[in-house]
Amino acid sequence: MCGIVGYIGCRDAFPILIKGLYHLEYRGYDSAGVALANGGEMNIYKTKGRVSELEAFCKNRDVSGTAGIAHTRWATHGEPNNINAHPHYSESKNIALIHNGIIENYVVIKDRLIQNGCHFQSDTDTEVLAQLIEYIKELNNIDLCAAVQLALGQVIGAYAIAVMEKGRPDRLIAARKSSPLALGVGEDEFFIASDASPIIEYTNKVIYLEDEEIAVVYRHEAPKIVTIGNIEKTREIIQLEISLSQLEKGGYPHFMLKEIFDQPRTLRDCMRGRIDADCKQVVLSGIRDHKERFCNAKRIIILACGTSWHAGLIGEYLLEEFCRIPVEVEYSSEFRYRNPVMYPDDVVIAISQSGETADTLAAIDLARRAGAFVYGICNVVGSSIARNTHSGSYTHVGPEIGVASTKAFTAQLMTLAMMSLCIAREKKTISEERFLRLLEELNRIPDKVERILRADESIKNLAGIFTYAHNFIYLGRGYNYPIAMEGALKLKEISYIHAEGYPAAEMKHGPIALIDSEMPVVAIATDNEMYEKVISNIQEVKARNGRIIAIVSENDAAMKDIADYVIEIPATEDCFDPLLTVIPLQLLSYHIAVTKRRDVDRPRNLAKSVTVE
Ligand code: M6R
């Protein structure tokens, strides 16, 4: 988590850095800071709170300089306060450093530095690195880049850093390991950032550093890239395809609402070039190129976290139903530490919007070391997971800025559905007639999502009724059980209301004790083979005076007599139901959170990319 940004060029650095921080605020927002090189001087300003507070703090202060680095923090070591905010100084205050990641062995290094006369101001692991770099530089009388190389050779953990030295306004140094870092290449100006969003306004040319690489960035010459071990590297310049408008709210009050409403388009984008115009073919190049791996797989293991894990659960249902391959879905964070049994013919699918989730990256590493073939489903092009997998499919929804994942989730489902159909056809585990019927229906999903979005106003009214609630229960069965969990996650992360998602039939094994007249229960009861069973579960809630909000298929007259509130959605195939049932749940969470005046796009304690374990 944390966002880092750096600029060196001919313009004033401060406005570029502040704007960059606003773009990166989704990565952390509990404190922010900036260091500016101004001739022989270096000015550092930092404050607890949001970027706007930093900007206000800097008003009437000297923010001149054409080189600088800036940071927005998601606290790991040390509470969010002014002192723990980045940048951090070295002992002499000649070196300023910003960091995204965790230095795991910081205690040992800190003790050693204290014994050697260093004085620490903050509780952070980051300050240790700033101090270590200077200590090594002075001790060996070497240049800053060499000191950074030696220091990074001593640290264990993850980092994306940018370093600046007083009296050297002509140079920034950046390095990364297991945390993302992009270098923007302009005309006589360069940018450093955790992702491309602060860069894209100025240039669409970027270089992505690899692990343990360091870039020495000057104003007027191409960056020099070397490894920690001092091997020179050449990195390809990549042309970005995102536009600035994708990073703006486009008239919506929040990114989350924009992203919810974007879904008809993003689902079409996800299918574009993969499903042909006649709906007779679905081709995912990653699957086509590795079809033997998938067709011969004895088992598929899906690795993911959070919302992506929920997508993985639906992937399990799809792949098992259509491809007849046993699937296990694992939290990456558990998988990586539990010595799992792996076989070389296992196929691993790693799902991640950001492509930077630390636990998923580590789980991928483990699977690769065990000889498995790893396929990634990522949204962020060029992300670490996209680069560390053997093959994969992008979800192509553009940048997702709201911390609560919405459009990336539905595109993950769409990708898993297309993958399942591709593999099933290849394996002949699906009849041609069913394949074609499903593909046509998949193609109709964006229009159906559009129809659901028209109910926004009535869902908003419904949200107003339930803001009193301190707890929610979500129930679903079959394909909709993971959606019950996803609905609950969406609600808790942005409204801070406690919510649980259960398979509807499990309710009577414990959670039913929670039901009383105060308890809202969101039940997904669409027209499928589980319908009657879910109705029975709803009756059990009703008998205990629970308040029922039912998500049903259009024209379900019966439910109107049973549930307190009904949200209708168009009918679809059971297996594609999640692509529709999740939409009203996203809107319900959004409107409840707005009514409660929550910071929807930047909920407390959360960050968009979880780049620490
Ligand atoms: O970028 P990833 O998909 O790997 O992120 C995984 C989770 O951190 C993420 O889905 C998180 O749960 C979201 N805030 C959910 O809305």
Short mmCIF file of N, CA, C and O in Angstrom, two decimals, residues 270-382:
data_model
loop_
_atom_site.label_atom_id
_atom_site.label_comp_id
_atom_site.label_asym_id
_atom_site.label_seq_id
_atom_site.Cartn_x
_atom_site.Cartn_y
_atom_site.Cartn_z
N CYS A 270 -14.53 -6.41 -22.00
CA CYS A 270 -13.91 -7.67 -21.59
C CYS A 270 -14.16 -8.77 -22.63
O CYS A 270 -13.32 -9.64 -22.86
N MET A 271 -15.32 -8.71 -23.28
CA MET A 271 -15.65 -9.73 -24.30
C MET A 271 -15.09 -9.40 -25.67
O MET A 271 -14.93 -10.29 -26.51
N ARG A 272 -14.81 -8.08 -25.87
CA ARG A 272 -14.42 -7.62 -27.21
C ARG A 272 -13.21 -8.40 -27.74
O ARG A 272 -12.22 -8.60 -27.05
N GLY A 273 -13.36 -8.86 -28.99
CA GLY A 273 -12.24 -9.59 -29.63
C GLY A 273 -12.13 -11.02 -29.13
O GLY A 273 -11.27 -11.76 -29.59
N ARG A 274 -12.98 -11.40 -28.20
CA ARG A 274 -12.91 -12.77 -27.67
C ARG A 274 -14.12 -13.58 -28.10
O ARG A 274 -14.00 -14.74 -28.46
N ILE A 275 -15.29 -12.94 -28.07
CA ILE A 275 -16.49 -13.62 -28.57
C ILE A 275 -16.78 -13.01 -29.94
O ILE A 275 -16.83 -11.79 -30.09
N ASP A 276 -16.96 -13.85 -30.95
CA ASP A 276 -17.12 -13.30 -32.30
C ASP A 276 -18.54 -12.74 -32.48
O ASP A 276 -19.43 -12.99 -31.66
N ALA A 277 -18.71 -12.00 -33.58
CA ALA A 277 -19.97 -11.27 -33.79
C ALA A 277 -21.17 -12.22 -33.85
O ALA A 277 -22.27 -11.87 -33.42
N ASP A 278 -21.00 -13.42 -34.37
CA ASP A 278 -22.14 -14.37 -34.48
C ASP A 278 -22.35 -15.18 -33.20
O ASP A 278 -23.21 -16.07 -33.17
N CYS A 279 -21.53 -14.93 -32.21
CA CYS A 279 -21.61 -15.71 -30.95
C CYS A 279 -21.46 -17.21 -31.20
O CYS A 279 -22.22 -18.02 -30.67
N LYS A 280 -20.48 -17.54 -32.01
CA LYS A 280 -20.24 -18.97 -32.29
C LYS A 280 -18.91 -19.41 -31.72
O LYS A 280 -18.64 -20.60 -31.57
N GLN A 281 -18.04 -18.45 -31.44
CA GLN A 281 -16.67 -18.76 -31.01
C GLN A 281 -16.30 -17.91 -29.79
O GLN A 281 -16.68 -16.75 -29.74
N VAL A 282 -15.57 -18.51 -28.88
CA VAL A 282 -14.94 -17.68 -27.86
C VAL A 282 -13.47 -18.08 -27.82
O VAL A 282 -13.13 -19.26 -27.70
N VAL A 283 -12.61 -17.09 -27.99
CA VAL A 283 -11.17 -17.36 -28.02
C VAL A 283 -10.46 -16.46 -27.01
O VAL A 283 -10.54 -15.24 -27.10
N LEU A 284 -9.79 -17.09 -26.08
CA LEU A 284 -8.89 -16.35 -25.19
C LEU A 284 -7.50 -16.83 -25.55
O LEU A 284 -7.21 -18.03 -25.46
N SER A 285 -6.66 -15.90 -25.97
CA SER A 285 -5.38 -16.36 -26.53
C SER A 285 -4.57 -17.17 -25.51
O SER A 285 -3.93 -18.16 -25.87
N GLY A 286 -4.64 -16.77 -24.25
CA GLY A 286 -3.88 -17.50 -23.22
C GLY A 286 -4.34 -18.95 -23.10
O GLY A 286 -3.53 -19.85 -22.88
N ILE A 287 -5.63 -19.16 -23.23
CA ILE A 287 -6.16 -20.54 -23.15
C ILE A 287 -5.81 -21.28 -24.44
O ILE A 287 -5.36 -22.44 -24.41
N ARG A 288 -6.01 -20.61 -25.58
CA ARG A 288 -5.70 -21.25 -26.86
C ARG A 288 -4.24 -21.72 -26.88
O ARG A 288 -3.94 -22.85 -27.27
N ASP A 289 -3.33 -20.86 -26.40
CA ASP A 289 -1.91 -21.21 -26.47
C ASP A 289 -1.52 -22.31 -25.48
O ASP A 289 -0.44 -22.88 -25.60
N HIS A 290 -2.36 -22.54 -24.48
CA HIS A 290 -2.00 -23.54 -23.46
C HIS A 290 -3.13 -24.53 -23.26
O HIS A 290 -3.34 -25.01 -22.15
N LYS A 291 -3.84 -24.82 -24.33
CA LYS A 291 -5.05 -25.63 -24.14
C LYS A 291 -4.74 -27.01 -23.58
O LYS A 291 -5.52 -27.54 -22.78
N GLU A 292 -3.58 -27.56 -23.95
CA GLU A 292 -3.26 -28.91 -23.42
C GLU A 292 -3.15 -28.87 -21.90
O GLU A 292 -3.60 -29.77 -21.22
N ARG A 293 -2.51 -27.80 -21.39
CA ARG A 293 -2.35 -27.70 -19.93
C ARG A 293 -3.72 -27.75 -19.26
O ARG A 293 -3.91 -28.40 -18.25
N PHE A 294 -4.65 -26.99 -19.81
CA PHE A 294 -5.97 -26.94 -19.18
C PHE A 294 -6.74 -28.25 -19.39
O PHE A 294 -7.36 -28.77 -18.47
N CYS A 295 -6.67 -28.77 -20.62
CA CYS A 295 -7.46 -29.98 -20.91
C CYS A 295 -6.92 -31.18 -20.14
O CYS A 295 -7.67 -32.08 -19.77
N ASN A 296 -5.61 -31.21 -19.89
CA ASN A 296 -5.04 -32.36 -19.19
C ASN A 296 -4.93 -32.14 -17.68
O ASN A 296 -4.46 -33.02 -16.97
N ALA A 297 -5.36 -30.98 -17.23
CA ALA A 297 -5.22 -30.70 -15.78
C ALA A 297 -6.07 -31.67 -14.97
O ALA A 297 -7.24 -31.90 -15.29
N LYS A 298 -5.45 -32.24 -13.94
CA LYS A 298 -6.21 -33.13 -13.04
C LYS A 298 -6.92 -32.28 -11.99
O LYS A 298 -7.82 -32.71 -11.32
N ARG A 299 -6.39 -31.07 -11.83
CA ARG A 299 -6.93 -30.22 -10.78
C ARG A 299 -6.59 -28.76 -11.11
O ARG A 299 -5.52 -28.49 -11.67
N ILE A 300 -7.49 -27.88 -10.76
CA ILE A 300 -7.20 -26.44 -10.87
C ILE A 300 -7.25 -25.85 -9.46
O ILE A 300 -8.17 -26.16 -8.69
N ILE A 301 -6.25 -25.05 -9.14
CA ILE A 301 -6.26 -24.36 -7.85
C ILE A 301 -6.40 -22.86 -8.15
O ILE A 301 -5.62 -22.32 -8.94
N ILE A 302 -7.39 -22.25 -7.54
CA ILE A 302 -7.57 -20.80 -7.75
C ILE A 302 -7.07 -20.07 -6.50
O ILE A 302 -7.44 -20.42 -5.38
N LEU A 303 -6.22 -19.08 -6.73
CA LEU A 303 -5.63 -18.31 -5.62
C LEU A 303 -6.06 -16.85 -5.74
O LEU A 303 -5.97 -16.27 -6.84
N ALA A 304 -6.50 -16.28 -4.66
CA ALA A 304 -6.92 -14.87 -4.69
C ALA A 304 -7.20 -14.39 -3.28
O ALA A 304 -7.15 -15.16 -2.33
N CYS A 305 -7.51 -13.10 -3.16
CA CYS A 305 -7.87 -12.51 -1.88
C CYS A 305 -9.13 -11.66 -2.08
O CYS A 305 -9.37 -11.15 -3.17
N GLY A 306 -9.87 -11.46 -1.01
CA GLY A 306 -11.00 -10.52 -0.98
C GLY A 306 -12.02 -10.79 -2.07
O GLY A 306 -12.44 -11.93 -2.29
N THR A 307 -12.40 -9.72 -2.75
CA THR A 307 -13.40 -9.84 -3.80
C THR A 307 -12.94 -10.79 -4.91
O THR A 307 -13.74 -11.55 -5.46
N SER A 308 -11.66 -10.77 -5.22
CA SER A 308 -11.15 -11.67 -6.26
C SER A 308 -11.32 -13.13 -5.84
O SER A 308 -11.52 -14.01 -6.67
N TRP A 309 -11.25 -13.37 -4.53
CA TRP A 309 -11.47 -14.73 -4.02
C TRP A 309 -12.93 -15.14 -4.24
O TRP A 309 -13.23 -16.27 -4.59
N HIS A 310 -13.83 -14.19 -4.06
CA HIS A 310 -15.24 -14.50 -4.33
C HIS A 310 -15.43 -14.85 -5.81
O HIS A 310 -16.19 -15.76 -6.15
N ALA A 311 -14.74 -14.11 -6.68
CA ALA A 311 -14.82 -14.45 -8.11
C ALA A 311 -14.29 -15.87 -8.31
O ALA A 311 -14.84 -16.65 -9.10
N GLY A 312 -13.23 -16.20 -7.58
CA GLY A 312 -12.64 -17.54 -7.69
C GLY A 312 -13.64 -18.63 -7.31
O GLY A 312 -13.70 -19.68 -7.95
N LEU A 313 -14.46 -18.36 -6.28
CA LEU A 313 -15.47 -19.37 -5.87
C LEU A 313 -16.47 -19.61 -7.00
O LEU A 313 -16.88 -20.75 -7.26
N ILE A 314 -16.84 -18.54 -7.68
CA ILE A 314 -17.77 -18.71 -8.80
C ILE A 314 -17.05 -19.42 -9.95
O ILE A 314 -17.63 -20.27 -10.63
N GLY A 315 -15.76 -19.12 -10.10
CA GLY A 315 -14.94 -19.83 -11.09
C GLY A 315 -14.95 -21.33 -10.83
O GLY A 315 -15.01 -22.15 -11.75
N GLU A 316 -14.89 -21.69 -9.56
CA GLU A 316 -14.91 -23.12 -9.20
C GLU A 316 -16.20 -23.77 -9.71
O GLU A 316 -16.17 -24.84 -10.34
N TYR A 317 -17.33 -23.11 -9.47
CA TYR A 317 -18.61 -23.68 -9.90
C TYR A 317 -18.64 -23.82 -11.43
O TYR A 317 -19.08 -24.81 -11.97
N LEU A 318 -18.15 -22.77 -12.11
CA LEU A 318 -18.19 -22.77 -13.58
C LEU A 318 -17.29 -23.87 -14.16
O LEU A 318 -17.70 -24.65 -15.01
N LEU A 319 -16.05 -23.91 -13.66
CA LEU A 319 -15.07 -24.86 -14.22
C LEU A 319 -15.48 -26.30 -13.92
O LEU A 319 -15.31 -27.20 -14.75
N GLU A 320 -16.03 -26.52 -12.73
CA GLU A 320 -16.44 -27.89 -12.41
C GLU A 320 -17.67 -28.28 -13.23
O GLU A 320 -17.74 -29.37 -13.77
N GLU A 321 -18.61 -27.35 -13.34
CA GLU A 321 -19.83 -27.70 -14.08
C GLU A 321 -19.54 -27.96 -15.56
O GLU A 321 -19.99 -28.96 -16.11
N PHE A 322 -18.76 -27.09 -16.16
CA PHE A 322 -18.60 -27.21 -17.62
C PHE A 322 -17.39 -28.03 -18.05
O PHE A 322 -17.42 -28.68 -19.07
N CYS A 323 -16.31 -27.96 -17.30
CA CYS A 323 -15.07 -28.61 -17.75
C CYS A 323 -14.81 -29.92 -17.02
O CYS A 323 -13.90 -30.65 -17.40
N ARG A 324 -15.57 -30.17 -15.97
CA ARG A 324 -15.43 -31.40 -15.19
C ARG A 324 -14.00 -31.56 -14.66
O ARG A 324 -13.43 -32.65 -14.67
N ILE A 325 -13.43 -30.47 -14.23
CA ILE A 325 -12.10 -30.51 -13.60
C ILE A 325 -12.30 -30.14 -12.13
O ILE A 325 -12.96 -29.12 -11.85
N PRO A 326 -11.76 -30.93 -11.19
CA PRO A 326 -11.91 -30.55 -9.79
C PRO A 326 -11.16 -29.23 -9.51
O PRO A 326 -10.05 -29.04 -9.99
N VAL A 327 -11.81 -28.37 -8.75
CA VAL A 327 -11.21 -27.05 -8.49
C VAL A 327 -11.16 -26.80 -6.98
O VAL A 327 -12.10 -27.13 -6.26
N GLU A 328 -10.05 -26.26 -6.52
CA GLU A 328 -9.95 -25.81 -5.14
C GLU A 328 -9.70 -24.31 -5.15
O GLU A 328 -8.89 -23.83 -5.94
N VAL A 329 -10.39 -23.60 -4.28
CA VAL A 329 -10.20 -22.14 -4.22
C VAL A 329 -9.56 -21.82 -2.88
O VAL A 329 -10.07 -22.21 -1.83
N GLU A 330 -8.46 -21.15 -2.92
CA GLU A 330 -7.69 -20.91 -1.69
C GLU A 330 -7.46 -19.42 -1.49
O GLU A 330 -7.21 -18.69 -2.46
N TYR A 331 -7.49 -19.00 -0.24
CA TYR A 331 -6.99 -17.66 0.06
C TYR A 331 -5.48 -17.72 -0.16
O TYR A 331 -4.80 -18.59 0.43
N SER A 332 -4.94 -16.80 -0.91
CA SER A 332 -3.50 -16.79 -1.16
C SER A 332 -2.71 -16.77 0.13
O SER A 332 -1.67 -17.41 0.28
N SER A 333 -3.24 -16.01 1.10
CA SER A 333 -2.52 -15.82 2.36
C SER A 333 -2.40 -17.12 3.15
O SER A 333 -1.46 -17.30 3.92
N GLU A 334 -3.37 -18.02 3.00
CA GLU A 334 -3.32 -19.31 3.68
C GLU A 334 -2.45 -20.27 2.89
O GLU A 334 -1.59 -20.97 3.42
N PHE A 335 -2.68 -20.30 1.61
CA PHE A 335 -1.99 -21.24 0.73
C PHE A 335 -0.47 -21.11 0.86
O PHE A 335 0.26 -22.08 0.96
N ARG A 336 -0.01 -19.86 0.92
CA ARG A 336 1.44 -19.63 0.87
C ARG A 336 2.16 -20.16 2.10
O ARG A 336 3.35 -20.37 2.09
N TYR A 337 1.43 -20.35 3.20
CA TYR A 337 2.10 -20.78 4.43
C TYR A 337 1.74 -22.18 4.88
O TYR A 337 2.08 -22.58 5.97
N ARG A 338 0.99 -22.93 4.04
CA ARG A 338 0.51 -24.19 4.61
C ARG A 338 1.08 -25.43 3.92
O ARG A 338 0.50 -26.49 3.99
N ASN A 339 2.18 -25.31 3.27
CA ASN A 339 2.85 -26.45 2.66
C ASN A 339 1.88 -27.33 1.86
O ASN A 339 1.72 -28.52 2.15
N PRO A 340 1.21 -26.76 0.86
CA PRO A 340 0.18 -27.51 0.14
C PRO A 340 0.77 -28.62 -0.73
O PRO A 340 1.92 -28.52 -1.17
N VAL A 341 -0.02 -29.64 -0.97
CA VAL A 341 0.40 -30.70 -1.90
C VAL A 341 0.16 -30.20 -3.31
O VAL A 341 -0.95 -29.78 -3.64
N MET A 342 1.21 -30.21 -4.12
CA MET A 342 1.08 -29.71 -5.49
C MET A 342 1.62 -30.76 -6.46
O MET A 342 2.58 -31.45 -6.15
N TYR A 343 1.02 -30.83 -7.64
CA TYR A 343 1.50 -31.76 -8.67
C TYR A 343 1.89 -30.95 -9.90
O TYR A 343 1.28 -29.90 -10.16
N PRO A 344 2.85 -31.47 -10.68
CA PRO A 344 3.28 -30.70 -11.86
C PRO A 344 2.16 -30.48 -12.87
O PRO A 344 2.20 -29.53 -13.64
N ASP A 345 1.15 -31.37 -12.88
CA ASP A 345 0.07 -31.13 -13.85
C ASP A 345 -1.09 -30.33 -13.25
O ASP A 345 -2.16 -30.24 -13.84
N ASP A 346 -0.85 -29.72 -12.09
CA ASP A 346 -1.85 -28.78 -11.56
C ASP A 346 -1.81 -27.50 -12.39
O ASP A 346 -0.74 -27.05 -12.80
N VAL A 347 -2.99 -26.94 -12.59
CA VAL A 347 -3.03 -25.60 -13.17
C VAL A 347 -3.50 -24.65 -12.07
O VAL A 347 -4.46 -24.94 -11.36
N VAL A 348 -2.77 -23.58 -11.92
CA VAL A 348 -3.13 -22.59 -10.90
C VAL A 348 -3.66 -21.34 -11.62
O VAL A 348 -3.06 -20.89 -12.60
N ILE A 349 -4.79 -20.86 -11.15
CA ILE A 349 -5.30 -19.59 -11.69
C ILE A 349 -5.22 -18.55 -10.57
O ILE A 349 -5.80 -18.76 -9.49
N ALA A 350 -4.48 -17.50 -10.80
CA ALA A 350 -4.35 -16.43 -9.80
C ALA A 350 -5.21 -15.26 -10.27
O ALA A 350 -5.07 -14.81 -11.40
N ILE A 351 -6.09 -14.80 -9.38
CA ILE A 351 -6.99 -13.70 -9.78
C ILE A 351 -6.67 -12.47 -8.93
O ILE A 351 -6.60 -12.55 -7.71
N SER A 352 -6.48 -11.35 -9.61
CA SER A 352 -6.18 -10.12 -8.88
C SER A 352 -6.48 -8.90 -9.75
O SER A 352 -6.02 -8.83 -10.89
N GLN A 353 -7.26 -8.00 -9.23
CA GLN A 353 -7.52 -6.76 -9.95
C GLN A 353 -6.21 -6.01 -10.14
O GLN A 353 -5.81 -5.69 -11.24
N SER A 354 -5.54 -5.73 -9.02
CA SER A 354 -4.35 -4.86 -9.06
C SER A 354 -3.15 -5.57 -9.68
O SER A 354 -2.27 -4.93 -10.25
N GLY A 355 -3.11 -6.89 -9.51
CA GLY A 355 -1.93 -7.62 -9.94
C GLY A 355 -0.74 -7.39 -9.03
O GLY A 355 0.40 -7.73 -9.36
N GLU A 356 -0.99 -6.79 -7.86
CA GLU A 356 0.12 -6.47 -6.95
C GLU A 356 -0.09 -7.05 -5.56
O GLU A 356 0.72 -6.76 -4.67
N THR A 357 -1.14 -7.78 -5.32
CA THR A 357 -1.44 -8.26 -3.97
C THR A 357 -0.31 -9.17 -3.49
O THR A 357 -0.01 -10.20 -4.10
N ALA A 358 0.30 -8.77 -2.37
CA ALA A 358 1.53 -9.44 -1.93
C ALA A 358 1.31 -10.94 -1.66
O ALA A 358 2.13 -11.77 -2.06
N ASP A 359 0.19 -11.27 -1.01
CA ASP A 359 -0.04 -12.68 -0.69
C ASP A 359 -0.24 -13.51 -1.96
O ASP A 359 0.21 -14.65 -2.04
N THR A 360 -0.91 -12.94 -2.92
CA THR A 360 -1.14 -13.69 -4.17
C THR A 360 0.17 -13.86 -4.92
O THR A 360 0.45 -14.94 -5.47
N LEU A 361 0.99 -12.82 -4.91
CA LEU A 361 2.31 -12.94 -5.56
C LEU A 361 3.14 -14.04 -4.90
O LEU A 361 3.77 -14.86 -5.60
N ALA A 362 3.12 -14.09 -3.57
CA ALA A 362 3.92 -15.10 -2.87
C ALA A 362 3.36 -16.50 -3.14
O ALA A 362 4.11 -17.46 -3.32
N ALA A 363 2.02 -16.61 -3.20
CA ALA A 363 1.41 -17.91 -3.47
C ALA A 363 1.75 -18.38 -4.89
O ALA A 363 2.00 -19.58 -5.12
N ILE A 364 1.81 -17.43 -5.82
CA ILE A 364 2.19 -17.77 -7.20
C ILE A 364 3.62 -18.32 -7.22
O ILE A 364 3.91 -19.32 -7.86
N ASP A 365 4.48 -17.65 -6.50
CA ASP A 365 5.89 -18.08 -6.42
C ASP A 365 5.98 -19.52 -5.94
O ASP A 365 6.71 -20.34 -6.51
N LEU A 366 5.22 -19.80 -4.89
CA LEU A 366 5.22 -21.15 -4.31
C LEU A 366 4.74 -22.17 -5.35
O LEU A 366 5.37 -23.22 -5.56
N ALA A 367 3.65 -21.83 -6.03
CA ALA A 367 3.10 -22.76 -7.04
C ALA A 367 4.09 -22.97 -8.17
O ALA A 367 4.28 -24.09 -8.65
N ARG A 368 4.75 -21.90 -8.58
CA ARG A 368 5.73 -22.03 -9.68
C ARG A 368 6.89 -22.90 -9.25
O ARG A 368 7.37 -23.74 -10.02
N ARG A 369 7.35 -22.70 -8.03
CA ARG A 369 8.47 -23.51 -7.55
C ARG A 369 8.09 -24.98 -7.49
O ARG A 369 8.92 -25.85 -7.66
N ALA A 370 6.79 -25.25 -7.24
CA ALA A 370 6.34 -26.64 -7.19
C ALA A 370 6.09 -27.20 -8.59
O ALA A 370 5.65 -28.33 -8.75
N GLY A 371 6.31 -26.40 -9.61
CA GLY A 371 6.23 -26.89 -11.00
C GLY A 371 4.88 -26.68 -11.65
O GLY A 371 4.67 -27.13 -12.77
N ALA A 372 3.95 -25.99 -10.97
CA ALA A 372 2.62 -25.81 -11.56
C ALA A 372 2.65 -24.75 -12.66
O ALA A 372 3.49 -23.86 -12.66
N PHE A 373 1.70 -24.87 -13.56
CA PHE A 373 1.50 -23.86 -14.60
C PHE A 373 0.57 -22.81 -14.01
O PHE A 373 -0.49 -23.14 -13.48
N VAL A 374 0.98 -21.55 -14.07
CA VAL A 374 0.18 -20.50 -13.40
C VAL A 374 -0.39 -19.52 -14.43
O VAL A 374 0.34 -18.94 -15.24
N TYR A 375 -1.69 -19.37 -14.37
CA TYR A 375 -2.44 -18.49 -15.28
C TYR A 375 -2.98 -17.32 -14.49
O TYR A 375 -3.57 -17.51 -13.42
N GLY A 376 -2.78 -16.11 -14.96
CA GLY A 376 -3.24 -14.93 -14.21
C GLY A 376 -4.50 -14.33 -14.82
O GLY A 376 -4.64 -14.29 -16.04
N ILE A 377 -5.39 -13.87 -13.95
CA ILE A 377 -6.50 -13.03 -14.41
C ILE A 377 -6.32 -11.70 -13.69
O ILE A 377 -6.54 -11.61 -12.48
N CYS A 378 -5.84 -10.71 -14.43
CA CYS A 378 -5.49 -9.43 -13.81
C CYS A 378 -6.16 -8.30 -14.57
O CYS A 378 -6.47 -8.44 -15.76
N ASN A 379 -6.30 -7.19 -13.89
CA ASN A 379 -6.81 -6.02 -14.59
C ASN A 379 -5.67 -5.09 -15.01
O ASN A 379 -5.67 -4.56 -16.11
N VAL A 380 -4.70 -4.91 -14.11
CA VAL A 380 -3.66 -3.91 -14.40
C VAL A 380 -2.60 -4.50 -15.33
O VAL A 380 -1.91 -5.47 -14.99
N VAL A 381 -2.54 -3.90 -16.50
CA VAL A 381 -1.60 -4.37 -17.52
C VAL A 381 -0.16 -4.13 -17.04
O VAL A 381 0.16 -3.06 -16.52
N GLY A 382 0.66 -5.14 -17.19
CA GLY A 382 2.08 -5.01 -16.82
C GLY A 382 2.32 -5.13 -15.33
O GLY A 382 3.44 -4.93 -14.86
#
